[in-house]
Amino acid sequence: MVLRCIVGTLRAPVTVMVKRDWRGAEHLPAHEGFVVAANHVSHSDPVMLAHFLYDNGVPPRYLAKAAILDLPVAGRLLRATGQIPVYRGTDHASDAYAAAKQAVLDGEGVIFYPEGTITRDPDEWPMSGKTGAARVALDTGCPVIPIAQWGPNMFLEPYTKVPRLFPRQTMVVSAGPPVDLDDLRAREVTAAILATATEHIMDAVTEELAKIRGVPAPESRMSLDDPRVRQRPRPRRQTAPVKEK
């Protein structure tokens, strides 16, 4: 009920402010829990991704920073919709993993941003990822659906607070087929296996983004420990190209 009210409140203004281009909904599992692994290009893209999932019958469940869920009003509403708090660097850090795993086992779709932050890649390609999505997938046997987003970064540029309403931007959200992890599922889950699975996942997300943008992805990804990760992208003023379906 709370989620329905929030969606009803946000749907009209979002529809007015942006255009939507939803792709690949046929890849979303209808009868089992799954993990979504998505790229992160803007503070606005969680809203667009949630919109895409909700429009296709999937109530979105995010792993969100505990600080957001601890906000007096917004946090209470988000908790009421089943969002999962992440307490980084505390004794409760593992609680998010347990909650995400249980949600998948209960048949829900749980959203991970493996990069852990808005991409700092100069050309806004996905960076290397953390292993949480891979761990849940391997521990539960669930599918991982790679989702790429492009357009939210034009609507609300990285690390800015004022959206750009004109020209009206197109939000492209594209789901790809499940990531092939079959060669890893029967093996003991080690750090090396998690790293390999995460690489497969990020490859799939990057491939999906390349389809949207209509340009080849770089041969290598920026690492989370790359010195450039500490640099925030400069705001742009042009509209990024999108390849037509």
PDB file of N, CA and C in Angstrom, residues 82-153:
ATOM      1  N   GLY A  82      10.000  -1.827   2.272  1.00  0.00           N
ATOM      2  CA  GLY A  82      10.861  -2.999   2.283  1.00  0.00           C
ATOM      3  C   GLY A  82      12.276  -2.782   1.818  1.00  0.00           C
ATOM      4  N   GLN A  83      12.716  -1.515   1.728  1.00  0.00           N
ATOM      5  CA  GLN A  83      14.100  -1.266   1.321  1.00  0.00           C
ATOM      6  C   GLN A  83      15.054  -1.743   2.426  1.00  0.00           C
ATOM      7  N   ILE A  84      16.230  -2.172   2.032  1.00  0.00           N
ATOM      8  CA  ILE A  84      17.156  -2.857   2.940  1.00  0.00           C
ATOM      9  C   ILE A  84      18.288  -1.920   3.337  1.00  0.00           C
ATOM     10  N   PRO A  85      18.422  -1.611   4.637  1.00  0.00           N
ATOM     11  CA  PRO A  85      19.494  -0.701   5.056  1.00  0.00           C
ATOM     12  C   PRO A  85      20.859  -1.378   5.046  1.00  0.00           C
ATOM     13  N   VAL A  86      21.859  -0.626   4.629  1.00  0.00           N
ATOM     14  CA  VAL A  86      23.240  -1.108   4.634  1.00  0.00           C
ATOM     15  C   VAL A  86      24.023  -0.287   5.648  1.00  0.00           C
ATOM     16  N   TYR A  87      24.505  -0.949   6.697  1.00  0.00           N
ATOM     17  CA  TYR A  87      25.288  -0.281   7.739  1.00  0.00           C
ATOM     18  C   TYR A  87      26.759  -0.601   7.501  1.00  0.00           C
ATOM     19  N   ARG A  88      27.408   0.224   6.714  1.00  0.00           N
ATOM     20  CA  ARG A  88      28.796  -0.040   6.360  1.00  0.00           C
ATOM     21  C   ARG A  88      29.713   0.207   7.548  1.00  0.00           C
ATOM     22  N   GLY A  89      30.683  -0.695   7.702  1.00  0.00           N
ATOM     23  CA  GLY A  89      31.689  -0.508   8.731  1.00  0.00           C
ATOM     24  C   GLY A  89      31.186  -0.662  10.146  1.00  0.00           C
ATOM     25  N   THR A  90      30.074  -1.383  10.346  1.00  0.00           N
ATOM     26  CA  THR A  90      29.527  -1.589  11.684  1.00  0.00           C
ATOM     27  C   THR A  90      29.328  -3.085  11.924  1.00  0.00           C
ATOM     28  N   ASP A  91      28.899  -3.402  13.148  1.00  0.00           N
ATOM     29  CA  ASP A  91      28.618  -4.796  13.478  1.00  0.00           C
ATOM     30  C   ASP A  91      27.396  -5.327  12.730  1.00  0.00           C
ATOM     31  N   HIS A  92      26.610  -4.425  12.141  1.00  0.00           N
ATOM     32  CA  HIS A  92      25.397  -4.828  11.427  1.00  0.00           C
ATOM     33  C   HIS A  92      25.611  -4.885   9.916  1.00  0.00           C
ATOM     34  N   ALA A  93      26.846  -4.796   9.477  1.00  0.00           N
ATOM     35  CA  ALA A  93      27.127  -4.748   8.037  1.00  0.00           C
ATOM     36  C   ALA A  93      26.619  -5.996   7.319  1.00  0.00           C
ATOM     37  N   SER A  94      26.662  -7.145   7.990  1.00  0.00           N
ATOM     38  CA  SER A  94      26.233  -8.386   7.338  1.00  0.00           C
ATOM     39  C   SER A  94      24.720  -8.545   7.300  1.00  0.00           C
ATOM     40  N   ASP A  95      23.993  -7.706   8.036  1.00  0.00           N
ATOM     41  CA  ASP A  95      22.533  -7.826   8.065  1.00  0.00           C
ATOM     42  C   ASP A  95      21.930  -7.588   6.683  1.00  0.00           C
ATOM     43  N   ALA A  96      22.515  -6.667   5.920  1.00  0.00           N
ATOM     44  CA  ALA A  96      21.985  -6.360   4.589  1.00  0.00           C
ATOM     45  C   ALA A  96      22.087  -7.578   3.679  1.00  0.00           C
ATOM     46  N   TYR A  97      23.215  -8.280   3.758  1.00  0.00           N
ATOM     47  CA  TYR A  97      23.370  -9.476   2.936  1.00  0.00           C
ATOM     48  C   TYR A  97      22.318 -10.518   3.301  1.00  0.00           C
ATOM     49  N   ALA A  98      22.125 -10.738   4.591  1.00  0.00           N
ATOM     50  CA  ALA A  98      21.142 -11.731   5.032  1.00  0.00           C
ATOM     51  C   ALA A  98      19.735 -11.352   4.581  1.00  0.00           C
ATOM     52  N   ALA A  99      19.407 -10.064   4.673  1.00  0.00           N
ATOM     53  CA  ALA A  99      18.076  -9.604   4.263  1.00  0.00           C
ATOM     54  C   ALA A  99      17.890  -9.731   2.757  1.00  0.00           C
ATOM     55  N   ALA A 100      18.927  -9.398   1.995  1.00  0.00           N
ATOM     56  CA  ALA A 100      18.842  -9.512   0.537  1.00  0.00           C
ATOM     57  C   ALA A 100      18.680 -10.972   0.120  1.00  0.00           C
ATOM     58  N   LYS A 101      19.440 -11.837   0.742  1.00  0.00           N
ATOM     59  CA  LYS A 101      19.353 -13.262   0.426  1.00  0.00           C
ATOM     60  C   LYS A 101      17.960 -13.799   0.730  1.00  0.00           C
ATOM     61  N   GLN A 102      17.405 -13.419   1.873  1.00  0.00           N
ATOM     62  CA  GLN A 102      16.076 -13.895   2.239  1.00  0.00           C
ATOM     63  C   GLN A 102      15.014 -13.360   1.284  1.00  0.00           C
ATOM     64  N   ALA A 103      15.155 -12.108   0.875  1.00  0.00           N
ATOM     65  CA  ALA A 103      14.195 -11.525  -0.069  1.00  0.00           C
ATOM     66  C   ALA A 103      14.194 -12.298  -1.386  1.00  0.00           C
ATOM     67  N   VAL A 104      15.373 -12.657  -1.866  1.00  0.00           N
ATOM     68  CA  VAL A 104      15.460 -13.438  -3.102  1.00  0.00           C
ATOM     69  C   VAL A 104      14.815 -14.809  -2.911  1.00  0.00           C
ATOM     70  N   LEU A 105      15.089 -15.447  -1.788  1.00  0.00           N
ATOM     71  CA  LEU A 105      14.492 -16.754  -1.512  1.00  0.00           C
ATOM     72  C   LEU A 105      12.978 -16.664  -1.397  1.00  0.00           C
ATOM     73  N   ASP A 106      12.487 -15.493  -1.015  1.00  0.00           N
ATOM     74  CA  ASP A 106      11.040 -15.268  -0.920  1.00  0.00           C
ATOM     75  C   ASP A 106      10.416 -14.899  -2.264  1.00  0.00           C
ATOM     76  N   GLY A 107      11.231 -14.883  -3.319  1.00  0.00           N
ATOM     77  CA  GLY A 107      10.700 -14.633  -4.651  1.00  0.00           C
ATOM     78  C   GLY A 107      10.718 -13.194  -5.099  1.00  0.00           C
ATOM     79  N   GLU A 108      11.491 -12.342  -4.433  1.00  0.00           N
ATOM     80  CA  GLU A 108      11.516 -10.923  -4.779  1.00  0.00           C
ATOM     81  C   GLU A 108      12.727 -10.580  -5.649  1.00  0.00           C
ATOM     82  N   GLY A 109      12.657  -9.396  -6.261  1.00  0.00           N
ATOM     83  CA  GLY A 109      13.780  -8.872  -7.021  1.00  0.00           C
ATOM     84  C   GLY A 109      14.536  -7.855  -6.183  1.00  0.00           C
ATOM     85  N   VAL A 110      15.816  -8.071  -5.974  1.00  0.00           N
ATOM     86  CA  VAL A 110      16.638  -7.198  -5.129  1.00  0.00           C
ATOM     87  C   VAL A 110      17.667  -6.496  -6.008  1.00  0.00           C
ATOM     88  N   ILE A 111      17.759  -5.180  -5.839  1.00  0.00           N
ATOM     89  CA  ILE A 111      18.588  -4.350  -6.715  1.00  0.00           C
ATOM     90  C   ILE A 111      19.933  -4.042  -6.068  1.00  0.00           C
ATOM     91  N   PHE A 112      20.992  -4.353  -6.786  1.00  0.00           N
ATOM     92  CA  PHE A 112      22.348  -4.016  -6.364  1.00  0.00           C
ATOM     93  C   PHE A 112      22.943  -3.006  -7.346  1.00  0.00           C
ATOM     94  N   TYR A 113      23.691  -2.062  -6.801  1.00  0.00           N
ATOM     95  CA  TYR A 113      24.583  -1.224  -7.605  1.00  0.00           C
ATOM     96  C   TYR A 113      26.000  -1.702  -7.288  1.00  0.00           C
ATOM     97  N   PRO A 114      26.538  -2.655  -8.048  1.00  0.00           N
ATOM     98  CA  PRO A 114      27.826  -3.251  -7.682  1.00  0.00           C
ATOM     99  C   PRO A 114      28.967  -2.253  -7.550  1.00  0.00           C
ATOM    100  N   GLU A 115      28.916  -1.146  -8.303  1.00  0.00           N
ATOM    101  CA  GLU A 115      29.990  -0.155  -8.213  1.00  0.00           C
ATOM    102  C   GLU A 115      30.028   0.516  -6.844  1.00  0.00           C
ATOM    103  N   GLY A 116      28.890   0.588  -6.175  1.00  0.00           N
ATOM    104  CA  GLY A 116      28.832   1.187  -4.847  1.00  0.00           C
ATOM    105  C   GLY A 116      28.787   2.699  -4.836  1.00  0.00           C
ATOM    106  N   THR A 117      28.848   3.321  -5.996  1.00  0.00           N
ATOM    107  CA  THR A 117      28.838   4.779  -6.094  1.00  0.00           C
ATOM    108  C   THR A 117      28.547   5.151  -7.542  1.00  0.00           C
ATOM    109  N   ILE A 118      28.214   6.408  -7.781  1.00  0.00           N
ATOM    110  CA  ILE A 118      28.080   6.872  -9.156  1.00  0.00           C
ATOM    111  C   ILE A 118      29.429   6.718  -9.860  1.00  0.00           C
ATOM    112  N   THR A 119      29.387   6.229 -11.085  1.00  0.00           N
ATOM    113  CA  THR A 119      30.643   5.994 -11.798  1.00  0.00           C
ATOM    114  C   THR A 119      31.492   7.263 -11.875  1.00  0.00           C
ATOM    115  N   ARG A 120      32.789   7.075 -11.690  1.00  0.00           N
ATOM    116  CA  ARG A 120      33.738   8.176 -11.861  1.00  0.00           C
ATOM    117  C   ARG A 120      34.512   8.045 -13.170  1.00  0.00           C
ATOM    118  N   ASP A 121      34.145   7.060 -13.961  1.00  0.00           N
ATOM    119  CA  ASP A 121      34.791   6.917 -15.262  1.00  0.00           C
ATOM    120  C   ASP A 121      34.541   8.181 -16.082  1.00  0.00           C
ATOM    121  N   PRO A 122      35.577   8.738 -16.713  1.00  0.00           N
ATOM    122  CA  PRO A 122      35.407   9.996 -17.461  1.00  0.00           C
ATOM    123  C   PRO A 122      34.337   9.921 -18.545  1.00  0.00           C
ATOM    124  N   ASP A 123      34.140   8.731 -19.109  1.00  0.00           N
ATOM    125  CA  ASP A 123      33.127   8.558 -20.152  1.00  0.00           C
ATOM    126  C   ASP A 123      31.878   7.851 -19.629  1.00  0.00           C
ATOM    127  N   GLU A 124      31.800   7.723 -18.321  1.00  0.00           N
ATOM    128  CA  GLU A 124      30.604   7.217 -17.630  1.00  0.00           C
ATOM    129  C   GLU A 124      30.284   5.749 -17.915  1.00  0.00           C
ATOM    130  N   TRP A 125      31.323   4.972 -18.195  1.00  0.00           N
ATOM    131  CA  TRP A 125      31.156   3.528 -18.286  1.00  0.00           C
ATOM    132  C   TRP A 125      31.181   2.931 -16.884  1.00  0.00           C
ATOM    133  N   PRO A 126      30.599   1.743 -16.697  1.00  0.00           N
ATOM    134  CA  PRO A 126      30.645   1.113 -15.376  1.00  0.00           C
ATOM    135  C   PRO A 126      32.075   0.843 -14.925  1.00  0.00           C
ATOM    136  N   MET A 127      32.300   1.028 -13.635  1.00  0.00           N
ATOM    137  CA  MET A 127      33.587   0.690 -13.038  1.00  0.00           C
ATOM    138  C   MET A 127      33.553  -0.776 -12.596  1.00  0.00           C
ATOM    139  N   SER A 128      34.627  -1.233 -11.993  1.00  0.00           N
ATOM    140  CA  SER A 128      34.636  -2.576 -11.434  1.00  0.00           C
ATOM    141  C   SER A 128      33.654  -2.634 -10.270  1.00  0.00           C
ATOM    142  N   GLY A 129      33.202  -3.838  -9.946  1.00  0.00           N
ATOM    143  CA  GLY A 129      32.136  -3.969  -8.961  1.00  0.00           C
ATOM    144  C   GLY A 129      32.553  -4.681  -7.691  1.00  0.00           C
ATOM    145  N   LYS A 130      31.744  -4.484  -6.669  1.00  0.00           N
ATOM    146  CA  LYS A 130      31.885  -5.249  -5.434  1.00  0.00           C
ATOM    147  C   LYS A 130      31.118  -6.563  -5.584  1.00  0.00           C
ATOM    148  N   THR A 131      31.352  -7.485  -4.658  1.00  0.00           N
ATOM    149  CA  THR A 131      30.926  -8.872  -4.881  1.00  0.00           C
ATOM    150  C   THR A 131      29.570  -9.233  -4.285  1.00  0.00           C
ATOM    151  N   GLY A 132      28.848  -8.279  -3.699  1.00  0.00           N
ATOM    152  CA  GLY A 132      27.600  -8.615  -3.013  1.00  0.00           C
ATOM    153  C   GLY A 132      26.567  -9.280  -3.902  1.00  0.00           C
ATOM    154  N   ALA A 133      26.351  -8.743  -5.096  1.00  0.00           N
ATOM    155  CA  ALA A 133      25.358  -9.327  -6.007  1.00  0.00           C
ATOM    156  C   ALA A 133      25.747 -10.750  -6.385  1.00  0.00           C
ATOM    157  N   ALA A 134      27.026 -10.956  -6.669  1.00  0.00           N
ATOM    158  CA  ALA A 134      27.500 -12.290  -7.033  1.00  0.00           C
ATOM    159  C   ALA A 134      27.329 -13.268  -5.879  1.00  0.00           C
ATOM    160  N   ARG A 135      27.604 -12.823  -4.676  1.00  0.00           N
ATOM    161  CA  ARG A 135      27.492 -13.709  -3.510  1.00  0.00           C
ATOM    162  C   ARG A 135      26.046 -14.167  -3.317  1.00  0.00           C
ATOM    163  N   VAL A 136      25.103 -13.239  -3.385  1.00  0.00           N
ATOM    164  CA  VAL A 136      23.696 -13.611  -3.224  1.00  0.00           C
ATOM    165  C   VAL A 136      23.273 -14.574  -4.330  1.00  0.00           C
ATOM    166  N   ALA A 137      23.698 -14.290  -5.557  1.00  0.00           N
ATOM    167  CA  ALA A 137      23.320 -15.148  -6.683  1.00  0.00           C
ATOM    168  C   ALA A 137      23.875 -16.557  -6.537  1.00  0.00           C
ATOM    169  N   LEU A 138      25.134 -16.670  -6.145  1.00  0.00           N
ATOM    170  CA  LEU A 138      25.745 -17.992  -6.019  1.00  0.00           C
ATOM    171  C   LEU A 138      25.211 -18.739  -4.806  1.00  0.00           C
ATOM    172  N   ASP A 139      24.914 -18.034  -3.732  1.00  0.00           N
ATOM    173  CA  ASP A 139      24.405 -18.695  -2.527  1.00  0.00           C
ATOM    174  C   ASP A 139      22.962 -19.161  -2.679  1.00  0.00           C
ATOM    175  N   THR A 140      22.183 -18.472  -3.508  1.00  0.00           N
ATOM    176  CA  THR A 140      20.767 -18.819  -3.660  1.00  0.00           C
ATOM    177  C   THR A 140      20.465 -19.567  -4.951  1.00  0.00           C
ATOM    178  N   GLY A 141      21.377 -19.485  -5.916  1.00  0.00           N
ATOM    179  CA  GLY A 141      21.117 -20.081  -7.216  1.00  0.00           C
ATOM    180  C   GLY A 141      20.214 -19.250  -8.105  1.00  0.00           C
ATOM    181  N   CYS A 142      19.950 -18.010  -7.704  1.00  0.00           N
ATOM    182  CA  CYS A 142      19.017 -17.166  -8.455  1.00  0.00           C
ATOM    183  C   CYS A 142      19.687 -16.550  -9.678  1.00  0.00           C
ATOM    184  N   PRO A 143      18.891 -16.128 -10.672  1.00  0.00           N
ATOM    185  CA  PRO A 143      19.463 -15.430 -11.829  1.00  0.00           C
ATOM    186  C   PRO A 143      19.869 -14.002 -11.490  1.00  0.00           C
ATOM    187  N   VAL A 144      20.844 -13.500 -12.232  1.00  0.00           N
ATOM    188  CA  VAL A 144      21.253 -12.096 -12.147  1.00  0.00           C
ATOM    189  C   VAL A 144      20.858 -11.423 -13.453  1.00  0.00           C
ATOM    190  N   ILE A 145      20.048 -10.377 -13.353  1.00  0.00           N
ATOM    191  CA  ILE A 145      19.608  -9.640 -14.532  1.00  0.00           C
ATOM    192  C   ILE A 145      20.422  -8.352 -14.629  1.00  0.00           C
ATOM    193  N   PRO A 146      21.234  -8.205 -15.678  1.00  0.00           N
ATOM    194  CA  PRO A 146      22.001  -6.963 -15.845  1.00  0.00           C
ATOM    195  C   PRO A 146      21.100  -5.869 -16.412  1.00  0.00           C
ATOM    196  N   ILE A 147      21.141  -4.710 -15.813  1.00  0.00           N
ATOM    197  CA  ILE A 147      20.344  -3.582 -16.296  1.00  0.00           C
ATOM    198  C   ILE A 147      21.253  -2.372 -16.475  1.00  0.00           C
ATOM    199  N   ALA A 148      21.142  -1.757 -17.640  1.00  0.00           N
ATOM    200  CA  ALA A 148      21.902  -0.541 -17.929  1.00  0.00           C
ATOM    201  C   ALA A 148      20.947   0.637 -18.025  1.00  0.00           C
ATOM    202  N   GLN A 149      21.433   1.799 -17.569  1.00  0.00           N
ATOM    203  CA  GLN A 149      20.641   3.023 -17.595  1.00  0.00           C
ATOM    204  C   GLN A 149      21.443   4.125 -18.280  1.00  0.00           C
ATOM    205  N   TRP A 150      20.734   4.927 -19.044  1.00  0.00           N
ATOM    206  CA  TRP A 150      21.366   6.068 -19.707  1.00  0.00           C
ATOM    207  C   TRP A 150      20.301   7.134 -19.900  1.00  0.00           C
ATOM    208  N   GLY A 151      20.605   8.335 -19.504  1.00  0.00           N
ATOM    209  CA  GLY A 151      19.634   9.421 -19.568  1.00  0.00           C
ATOM    210  C   GLY A 151      19.442  10.109 -18.235  1.00  0.00           C
ATOM    211  N   PRO A 152      19.375   9.344 -17.122  1.00  0.00           N
ATOM    212  CA  PRO A 152      19.304  10.014 -15.822  1.00  0.00           C
ATOM    213  C   PRO A 152      20.480  10.956 -15.580  1.00  0.00           C
ATOM    214  N   ASN A 153      21.645  10.632 -16.160  1.00  0.00           N
ATOM    215  CA  ASN A 153      22.832  11.478 -16.007  1.00  0.00           C
ATOM    216  C   ASN A 153      22.724  12.779 -16.787  1.00  0.00           C
TER     217      ASN A 153
END
